Amino acid sequence: DSGVTQTPKHLITATGQRVTLRCSPRSGDLSVYWYQQSLDQGLQFLIQYYNGEERAKGNILERFSAQQFPDLHSELNLSSLELGDSALYFCASSVGHTGVNTEAFFGQGTRLTVV
Amino acid sequence: AQSVTQLDSHVSVSEGTPVLLRCNYSSSYSPSLFWYVQHPNKGLQLLLKYTSAATLVKGINGFEAEFKKSETSFHLTKPSAHMSDAAEYFCVVSDEPGTYKYIFGTGTRLKVLA
């Protein structure tokens, strides 16, 4: 158990809908990262928050947004869902900034299926 | 920009034989490199990391990796495969200093035959 909690584990929704994925980082971790794992794109970085502020942005669509709350949990909001958004969404957390002698710990992911 | 290339998408070994999963990286900076494992329907678990200390890195479950700058490689090895090692393995490089994201390889699926 990595200590990173993601809910829900599975989500099935229809095209055009909006969903919210939730992530609770490990105790003490200030950085939260969101990744998308799809069959055609592999694992891709979406966005990072550090202590409530957006820190880095990757290949995140404009239909997607995220935030990190004062208690450090994070939510990823996906709207106007398309079939191609079906993927496994991972949250990760780290104490500091990834790539500076730290590593990220990953949750078990939320599997989103858009029908 | 940083990148990683996992040279094999699938590797099959017999139980008890050595495992070799290959990874080459490209980096303009001294990289931080990681290997993560993903078991079916599970999250990603860190196996080991290289952050410019010892070039031979030991990880969990008997895995180790050697950082070879001259070959820009970071191959993952294990002397004796176990059935429980069957999973997908990802080689990962940290992005450039000042950015804070991982770049994942495409993954190598390890199959262990009884």
PDB file of C-alpha atoms in Angstrom:
ATOM      1  CA  ASP A   1       0.000   0.000   0.000  1.00  0.00           C
ATOM      2  CA  SER A   2       1.577   3.253  -1.198  1.00  0.00           C
ATOM      3  CA  GLY A   3      -0.467   5.475   1.096  1.00  0.00           C
ATOM      4  CA  VAL A   4      -2.019   7.317  -1.849  1.00  0.00           C
ATOM      5  CA  THR A   5      -5.780   6.846  -1.978  1.00  0.00           C
ATOM      6  CA  GLN A   6      -7.862   7.284  -5.095  1.00  0.00           C
ATOM      7  CA  THR A   7     -11.618   7.150  -5.339  1.00  0.00           C
ATOM      8  CA  PRO A   8     -13.608   5.790  -6.980  1.00  0.00           C
ATOM      9  CA  LYS A   9     -11.772   2.684  -8.245  1.00  0.00           C
ATOM     10  CA  HIS A  10     -14.100   2.318 -11.209  1.00  0.00           C
ATOM     11  CA  LEU A  11     -16.344   4.769 -12.980  1.00  0.00           C
ATOM     12  CA  ILE A  12     -18.641   4.174 -15.927  1.00  0.00           C
ATOM     13  CA  THR A  13     -20.309   7.153 -17.506  1.00  0.00           C
ATOM     14  CA  ALA A  14     -21.804   8.308 -20.768  1.00  0.00           C
ATOM     15  CA  THR A  15     -20.353  10.571 -23.411  1.00  0.00           C
ATOM     16  CA  GLY A  16     -20.876  14.245 -22.720  1.00  0.00           C
ATOM     17  CA  GLN A  17     -20.957  13.796 -18.977  1.00  0.00           C
ATOM     18  CA  ARG A  18     -18.682  15.230 -16.300  1.00  0.00           C
ATOM     19  CA  VAL A  19     -16.876  13.273 -13.580  1.00  0.00           C
ATOM     20  CA  THR A  20     -14.621  14.059 -10.646  1.00  0.00           C
ATOM     21  CA  LEU A  21     -11.758  11.844  -9.564  1.00  0.00           C
ATOM     22  CA  ARG A  22     -10.375  12.247  -6.086  1.00  0.00           C
ATOM     23  CA  CYS A  23      -6.915  11.704  -4.673  1.00  0.00           C
ATOM     24  CA  SER A  24      -5.599  11.818  -1.119  1.00  0.00           C
ATOM     25  CA  PRO A  25      -1.798  11.992  -1.020  1.00  0.00           C
ATOM     26  CA  ARG A  26       0.458  10.262   1.460  1.00  0.00           C
ATOM     27  CA  SER A  27       0.619  11.967   4.805  1.00  0.00           C
ATOM     28  CA  GLY A  28       3.168  14.772   4.618  1.00  0.00           C
ATOM     29  CA  ASP A  29       3.406  14.886   0.827  1.00  0.00           C
ATOM     30  CA  LEU A  30       2.879  18.311  -0.685  1.00  0.00           C
ATOM     31  CA  SER A  31       3.038  17.440  -4.379  1.00  0.00           C
ATOM     32  CA  VAL A  32       0.270  15.715  -6.252  1.00  0.00           C
ATOM     33  CA  TYR A  33       0.509  14.524  -9.852  1.00  0.00           C
ATOM     34  CA  TRP A  34      -2.097  13.213 -12.236  1.00  0.00           C
ATOM     35  CA  TYR A  35      -1.288  10.748 -14.997  1.00  0.00           C
ATOM     36  CA  GLN A  36      -3.395   9.124 -17.669  1.00  0.00           C
ATOM     37  CA  GLN A  37      -2.721   5.588 -18.866  1.00  0.00           C
ATOM     38  CA  SER A  38      -4.403   4.674 -22.130  1.00  0.00           C
ATOM     39  CA  LEU A  39      -3.747   1.901 -24.611  1.00  0.00           C
ATOM     40  CA  ASP A  40      -2.726   4.193 -27.428  1.00  0.00           C
ATOM     41  CA  GLN A  41      -0.860   6.919 -25.514  1.00  0.00           C
ATOM     42  CA  GLY A  42       0.718   4.946 -22.700  1.00  0.00           C
ATOM     43  CA  LEU A  43       1.360   6.723 -19.403  1.00  0.00           C
ATOM     44  CA  GLN A  44       1.260  10.479 -19.771  1.00  0.00           C
ATOM     45  CA  PHE A  45       1.695  13.249 -17.265  1.00  0.00           C
ATOM     46  CA  LEU A  46      -1.290  15.551 -17.007  1.00  0.00           C
ATOM     47  CA  ILE A  47      -0.698  18.082 -14.248  1.00  0.00           C
ATOM     48  CA  GLN A  48       1.067  18.700 -10.947  1.00  0.00           C
ATOM     49  CA  TYR A  49       0.105  20.685  -7.884  1.00  0.00           C
ATOM     50  CA  TYR A  50       2.396  21.659  -5.078  1.00  0.00           C
ATOM     51  CA  ASN A  51       0.947  22.899  -1.806  1.00  0.00           C
ATOM     52  CA  GLY A  52      -2.220  24.098  -3.489  1.00  0.00           C
ATOM     53  CA  GLU A  53      -0.702  25.739  -6.540  1.00  0.00           C
ATOM     54  CA  GLU A  54      -0.401  24.446 -10.069  1.00  0.00           C
ATOM     55  CA  ARG A  55       3.241  23.661 -10.683  1.00  0.00           C
ATOM     56  CA  ALA A  56       3.519  21.948 -14.026  1.00  0.00           C
ATOM     57  CA  LYS A  57       1.246  21.080 -16.871  1.00  0.00           C
ATOM     58  CA  GLY A  58       1.555  18.276 -19.362  1.00  0.00           C
ATOM     59  CA  ASN A  59      -0.739  16.962 -22.047  1.00  0.00           C
ATOM     60  CA  ILE A  60      -3.932  17.908 -20.289  1.00  0.00           C
ATOM     61  CA  LEU A  61      -6.949  18.698 -22.416  1.00  0.00           C
ATOM     62  CA  GLU A  62      -8.854  21.933 -21.927  1.00  0.00           C
ATOM     63  CA  ARG A  63     -11.901  19.847 -20.970  1.00  0.00           C
ATOM     64  CA  PHE A  64      -9.940  18.595 -17.969  1.00  0.00           C
ATOM     65  CA  SER A  65      -9.097  20.613 -14.882  1.00  0.00           C
ATOM     66  CA  ALA A  66      -7.678  19.914 -11.473  1.00  0.00           C
ATOM     67  CA  GLN A  67      -7.195  21.535  -8.130  1.00  0.00           C
ATOM     68  CA  GLN A  68      -5.526  20.862  -4.818  1.00  0.00           C
ATOM     69  CA  PHE A  69      -7.344  21.838  -1.669  1.00  0.00           C
ATOM     70  CA  PRO A  70      -5.952  23.227   1.618  1.00  0.00           C
ATOM     71  CA  ASP A  71      -5.990  19.734   3.138  1.00  0.00           C
ATOM     72  CA  LEU A  72      -3.808  18.717   0.158  1.00  0.00           C
ATOM     73  CA  HIS A  73      -6.250  16.313  -1.439  1.00  0.00           C
ATOM     74  CA  SER A  74      -6.714  16.811  -5.143  1.00  0.00           C
ATOM     75  CA  GLU A  75      -9.521  16.429  -7.633  1.00  0.00           C
ATOM     76  CA  LEU A  76      -9.349  15.909 -11.365  1.00  0.00           C
ATOM     77  CA  ASN A  77     -12.439  17.077 -13.218  1.00  0.00           C
ATOM     78  CA  LEU A  78     -13.169  15.656 -16.639  1.00  0.00           C
ATOM     79  CA  SER A  79     -15.983  17.205 -18.640  1.00  0.00           C
ATOM     80  CA  SER A  80     -17.691  16.723 -21.998  1.00  0.00           C
ATOM     81  CA  LEU A  81     -16.401  13.188 -21.893  1.00  0.00           C
ATOM     82  CA  GLU A  82     -15.569  11.354 -25.096  1.00  0.00           C
ATOM     83  CA  LEU A  83     -15.035   7.675 -25.737  1.00  0.00           C
ATOM     84  CA  GLY A  84     -11.306   8.343 -26.073  1.00  0.00           C
ATOM     85  CA  ASP A  85     -11.133   9.570 -22.489  1.00  0.00           C
ATOM     86  CA  SER A  86     -11.572   6.003 -21.295  1.00  0.00           C
ATOM     87  CA  ALA A  87      -8.358   5.264 -19.432  1.00  0.00           C
ATOM     88  CA  LEU A  88      -6.766   4.514 -16.091  1.00  0.00           C
ATOM     89  CA  TYR A  89      -6.100   7.733 -14.223  1.00  0.00           C
ATOM     90  CA  PHE A  90      -3.339   7.653 -11.650  1.00  0.00           C
ATOM     91  CA  CYS A  91      -2.611  10.049  -8.885  1.00  0.00           C
ATOM     92  CA  ALA A  92       0.847  10.194  -7.355  1.00  0.00           C
ATOM     93  CA  SER A  93       2.338  12.173  -4.520  1.00  0.00           C
ATOM     94  CA  SER A  94       5.772  13.105  -3.292  1.00  0.00           C
ATOM     95  CA  VAL A  95       7.251  15.129  -0.495  1.00  0.00           C
ATOM     96  CA  GLY A  96       8.985  17.608  -2.757  1.00  0.00           C
ATOM     97  CA  HIS A  97       9.372  17.972  -6.465  1.00  0.00           C
ATOM     98  CA  THR A  98       9.776  14.883  -8.591  1.00  0.00           C
ATOM     99  CA  GLY A  99      13.185  14.638 -10.162  1.00  0.00           C
ATOM    100  CA  VAL A 100      15.130  16.179  -7.315  1.00  0.00           C
ATOM    101  CA  ASN A 101      16.198  13.082  -5.420  1.00  0.00           C
ATOM    102  CA  THR A 102      12.653  12.223  -4.560  1.00  0.00           C
ATOM    103  CA  GLU A 103      10.228   9.770  -6.051  1.00  0.00           C
ATOM    104  CA  ALA A 104       6.513   9.687  -6.511  1.00  0.00           C
ATOM    105  CA  PHE A 105       4.236   7.122  -4.904  1.00  0.00           C
ATOM    106  CA  PHE A 106       1.269   6.089  -6.984  1.00  0.00           C
ATOM    107  CA  GLY A 107      -2.264   5.245  -6.066  1.00  0.00           C
ATOM    108  CA  GLN A 108      -4.086   2.265  -7.532  1.00  0.00           C
ATOM    109  CA  GLY A 109      -5.822   4.389 -10.104  1.00  0.00           C
ATOM    110  CA  THR A 110      -9.362   5.127 -11.187  1.00  0.00           C
ATOM    111  CA  ARG A 111     -10.524   3.225 -14.223  1.00  0.00           C
ATOM    112  CA  LEU A 112     -12.827   5.437 -16.262  1.00  0.00           C
ATOM    113  CA  THR A 113     -14.996   3.906 -18.920  1.00  0.00           C
ATOM    114  CA  VAL A 114     -16.950   6.229 -21.177  1.00  0.00           C
ATOM    115  CA  VAL A 115     -19.799   4.546 -23.061  1.00  0.00           C
TER     116      VAL A 115
ATOM    117  CA  ALA B   1      14.120  16.993 -23.783  1.00  0.00           C
ATOM    118  CA  GLN B   2      14.429  13.772 -21.861  1.00  0.00           C
ATOM    119  CA  SER B   3      13.179  10.454 -23.144  1.00  0.00           C
ATOM    120  CA  VAL B   4      13.358   6.750 -22.431  1.00  0.00           C
ATOM    121  CA  THR B   5      13.137   3.819 -24.808  1.00  0.00           C
ATOM    122  CA  GLN B   6      12.247   0.365 -23.611  1.00  0.00           C
ATOM    123  CA  LEU B   7      13.676  -1.940 -26.187  1.00  0.00           C
ATOM    124  CA  ASP B   8      11.319  -4.892 -25.696  1.00  0.00           C
ATOM    125  CA  SER B   9       7.569  -4.703 -25.405  1.00  0.00           C
ATOM    126  CA  HIS B  10       7.352  -8.335 -24.244  1.00  0.00           C
ATOM    127  CA  VAL B  11       9.863 -10.609 -22.522  1.00  0.00           C
ATOM    128  CA  SER B  12       9.291 -14.249 -21.602  1.00  0.00           C
ATOM    129  CA  VAL B  13      11.532 -16.168 -19.226  1.00  0.00           C
ATOM    130  CA  SER B  14      11.290 -19.464 -17.430  1.00  0.00           C
ATOM    131  CA  GLU B  15      10.953 -19.497 -13.673  1.00  0.00           C
ATOM    132  CA  GLY B  16      14.382 -19.574 -12.051  1.00  0.00           C
ATOM    133  CA  THR B  17      16.200 -18.030 -15.026  1.00  0.00           C
ATOM    134  CA  PRO B  18      17.629 -14.500 -15.193  1.00  0.00           C
ATOM    135  CA  VAL B  19      15.574 -11.490 -16.172  1.00  0.00           C
ATOM    136  CA  LEU B  20      16.865  -8.633 -18.314  1.00  0.00           C
ATOM    137  CA  LEU B  21      14.622  -5.688 -19.200  1.00  0.00           C
ATOM    138  CA  ARG B  22      16.343  -3.092 -21.330  1.00  0.00           C
ATOM    139  CA  CYS B  23      16.037   0.672 -21.141  1.00  0.00           C
ATOM    140  CA  ASN B  24      17.935   3.411 -22.914  1.00  0.00           C
ATOM    141  CA  TYR B  25      17.567   7.028 -22.004  1.00  0.00           C
ATOM    142  CA  SER B  26      18.265  10.377 -23.571  1.00  0.00           C
ATOM    143  CA  SER B  27      19.050  13.295 -21.341  1.00  0.00           C
ATOM    144  CA  SER B  28      20.598  16.709 -21.593  1.00  0.00           C
ATOM    145  CA  TYR B  29      21.183  16.664 -17.863  1.00  0.00           C
ATOM    146  CA  SER B  30      22.330  14.190 -15.278  1.00  0.00           C
ATOM    147  CA  PRO B  31      19.139  12.197 -15.061  1.00  0.00           C
ATOM    148  CA  SER B  32      17.140  10.681 -12.274  1.00  0.00           C
ATOM    149  CA  LEU B  33      16.003   7.260 -13.451  1.00  0.00           C
ATOM    150  CA  PHE B  34      13.460   4.885 -12.000  1.00  0.00           C
ATOM    151  CA  TRP B  35      11.914   1.504 -12.605  1.00  0.00           C
ATOM    152  CA  TYR B  36       8.285   1.011 -11.671  1.00  0.00           C
ATOM    153  CA  VAL B  37       6.260  -2.202 -11.789  1.00  0.00           C
ATOM    154  CA  GLN B  38       2.548  -2.546 -12.435  1.00  0.00           C
ATOM    155  CA  HIS B  39       0.853  -5.805 -11.544  1.00  0.00           C
ATOM    156  CA  PRO B  40      -2.510  -6.548 -13.153  1.00  0.00           C
ATOM    157  CA  ASN B  41      -5.230  -4.303 -11.772  1.00  0.00           C
ATOM    158  CA  LYS B  42      -2.782  -2.701  -9.391  1.00  0.00           C
ATOM    159  CA  GLY B  43      -1.079   0.654  -9.109  1.00  0.00           C
ATOM    160  CA  LEU B  44       2.504   1.495  -9.922  1.00  0.00           C
ATOM    161  CA  GLN B  45       5.123   0.435  -7.416  1.00  0.00           C
ATOM    162  CA  LEU B  46       8.653   1.814  -7.277  1.00  0.00           C
ATOM    163  CA  LEU B  47      11.270  -0.902  -7.749  1.00  0.00           C
ATOM    164  CA  LEU B  48      14.378   1.230  -7.591  1.00  0.00           C
ATOM    165  CA  LYS B  49      15.810   4.618  -8.431  1.00  0.00           C
ATOM    166  CA  TYR B  50      19.082   6.130  -9.593  1.00  0.00           C
ATOM    167  CA  THR B  51      19.878   9.665  -8.513  1.00  0.00           C
ATOM    168  CA  SER B  52      23.612  10.044  -9.288  1.00  0.00           C
ATOM    169  CA  ALA B  53      24.918   8.114  -6.295  1.00  0.00           C
ATOM    170  CA  ALA B  54      26.062   4.507  -6.869  1.00  0.00           C
ATOM    171  CA  THR B  55      25.746   3.336 -10.464  1.00  0.00           C
ATOM    172  CA  LEU B  56      24.555  -0.113  -9.392  1.00  0.00           C
ATOM    173  CA  VAL B  57      21.211   0.306  -7.728  1.00  0.00           C
ATOM    174  CA  LYS B  58      19.530  -2.403  -5.704  1.00  0.00           C
ATOM    175  CA  GLY B  59      15.782  -2.451  -5.424  1.00  0.00           C
ATOM    176  CA  ILE B  60      13.043  -4.512  -3.926  1.00  0.00           C
ATOM    177  CA  ASN B  61      12.316  -8.173  -4.632  1.00  0.00           C
ATOM    178  CA  GLY B  62      15.860  -8.914  -5.786  1.00  0.00           C
ATOM    179  CA  PHE B  63      15.872  -6.498  -8.723  1.00  0.00           C
ATOM    180  CA  GLU B  64      18.791  -4.280  -9.550  1.00  0.00           C
ATOM    181  CA  ALA B  65      19.768  -1.881 -12.311  1.00  0.00           C
ATOM    182  CA  GLU B  66      23.044  -0.473 -13.528  1.00  0.00           C
ATOM    183  CA  PHE B  67      23.397   3.086 -14.767  1.00  0.00           C
ATOM    184  CA  LYS B  68      25.837   3.197 -17.689  1.00  0.00           C
ATOM    185  CA  LYS B  69      26.412   6.719 -18.877  1.00  0.00           C
ATOM    186  CA  SER B  70      28.612   5.702 -21.801  1.00  0.00           C
ATOM    187  CA  GLU B  71      25.831   3.478 -23.141  1.00  0.00           C
ATOM    188  CA  THR B  72      22.961   5.717 -21.930  1.00  0.00           C
ATOM    189  CA  SER B  73      21.380   2.598 -20.496  1.00  0.00           C
ATOM    190  CA  PHE B  74      19.609   1.642 -17.289  1.00  0.00           C
ATOM    191  CA  HIS B  75      18.775  -2.038 -17.698  1.00  0.00           C
ATOM    192  CA  LEU B  76      16.822  -3.910 -15.027  1.00  0.00           C
ATOM    193  CA  THR B  77      17.986  -7.361 -13.984  1.00  0.00           C
ATOM    194  CA  LYS B  78      17.116 -10.135 -11.584  1.00  0.00           C
ATOM    195  CA  PRO B  79      19.165 -13.318 -11.184  1.00  0.00           C
ATOM    196  CA  SER B  80      16.219 -15.687 -10.865  1.00  0.00           C
ATOM    197  CA  ALA B  81      12.671 -15.034 -12.013  1.00  0.00           C
ATOM    198  CA  HIS B  82       9.707 -15.907  -9.859  1.00  0.00           C
ATOM    199  CA  MET B  83       6.151 -16.410 -11.019  1.00  0.00           C
ATOM    200  CA  SER B  84       5.112 -13.372  -8.995  1.00  0.00           C
ATOM    201  CA  ASP B  85       7.401 -11.191 -11.136  1.00  0.00           C
ATOM    202  CA  ALA B  86       4.966 -11.402 -14.044  1.00  0.00           C
ATOM    203  CA  ALA B  87       3.866  -7.808 -14.556  1.00  0.00           C
ATOM    204  CA  GLU B  88       4.480  -4.722 -16.658  1.00  0.00           C
ATOM    205  CA  TYR B  89       7.653  -2.785 -15.999  1.00  0.00           C
ATOM    206  CA  PHE B  90       8.195   0.881 -16.774  1.00  0.00           C
ATOM    207  CA  CYS B  91      11.478   2.696 -17.123  1.00  0.00           C
ATOM    208  CA  VAL B  92      11.066   6.325 -16.114  1.00  0.00           C
ATOM    209  CA  VAL B  93      13.194   9.436 -16.365  1.00  0.00           C
ATOM    210  CA  SER B  94      12.600  12.661 -14.569  1.00  0.00           C
ATOM    211  CA  ASP B  95      12.098  15.648 -16.739  1.00  0.00           C
ATOM    212  CA  GLU B  96      14.565  18.479 -16.891  1.00  0.00           C
ATOM    213  CA  PRO B  97      15.522  20.272 -13.691  1.00  0.00           C
ATOM    214  CA  GLY B  98      12.938  22.909 -13.035  1.00  0.00           C
ATOM    215  CA  THR B  99      10.093  20.786 -14.345  1.00  0.00           C
ATOM    216  CA  TYR B 100       8.439  18.223 -12.235  1.00  0.00           C
ATOM    217  CA  LYS B 101       7.072  15.343 -14.188  1.00  0.00           C
ATOM    218  CA  TYR B 102       7.998  11.771 -15.074  1.00  0.00           C
ATOM    219  CA  ILE B 103       8.466  10.578 -18.610  1.00  0.00           C
ATOM    220  CA  PHE B 104       7.474   6.942 -18.887  1.00  0.00           C
ATOM    221  CA  GLY B 105       8.707   4.380 -21.314  1.00  0.00           C
ATOM    222  CA  THR B 106       6.172   2.323 -23.214  1.00  0.00           C
ATOM    223  CA  GLY B 107       6.518  -0.587 -20.826  1.00  0.00           C
ATOM    224  CA  THR B 108       7.789  -4.159 -21.003  1.00  0.00           C
ATOM    225  CA  ARG B 109       5.410  -6.960 -20.179  1.00  0.00           C
ATOM    226  CA  LEU B 110       7.259  -9.761 -18.413  1.00  0.00           C
ATOM    227  CA  LYS B 111       5.866 -13.250 -18.668  1.00  0.00           C
ATOM    228  CA  VAL B 112       7.261 -15.973 -16.413  1.00  0.00           C
ATOM    229  CA  LEU B 113       6.794 -19.534 -17.579  1.00  0.00           C
ATOM    230  CA  ALA B 114       6.524 -22.417 -15.153  1.00  0.00           C
TER     231      ALA B 114
END
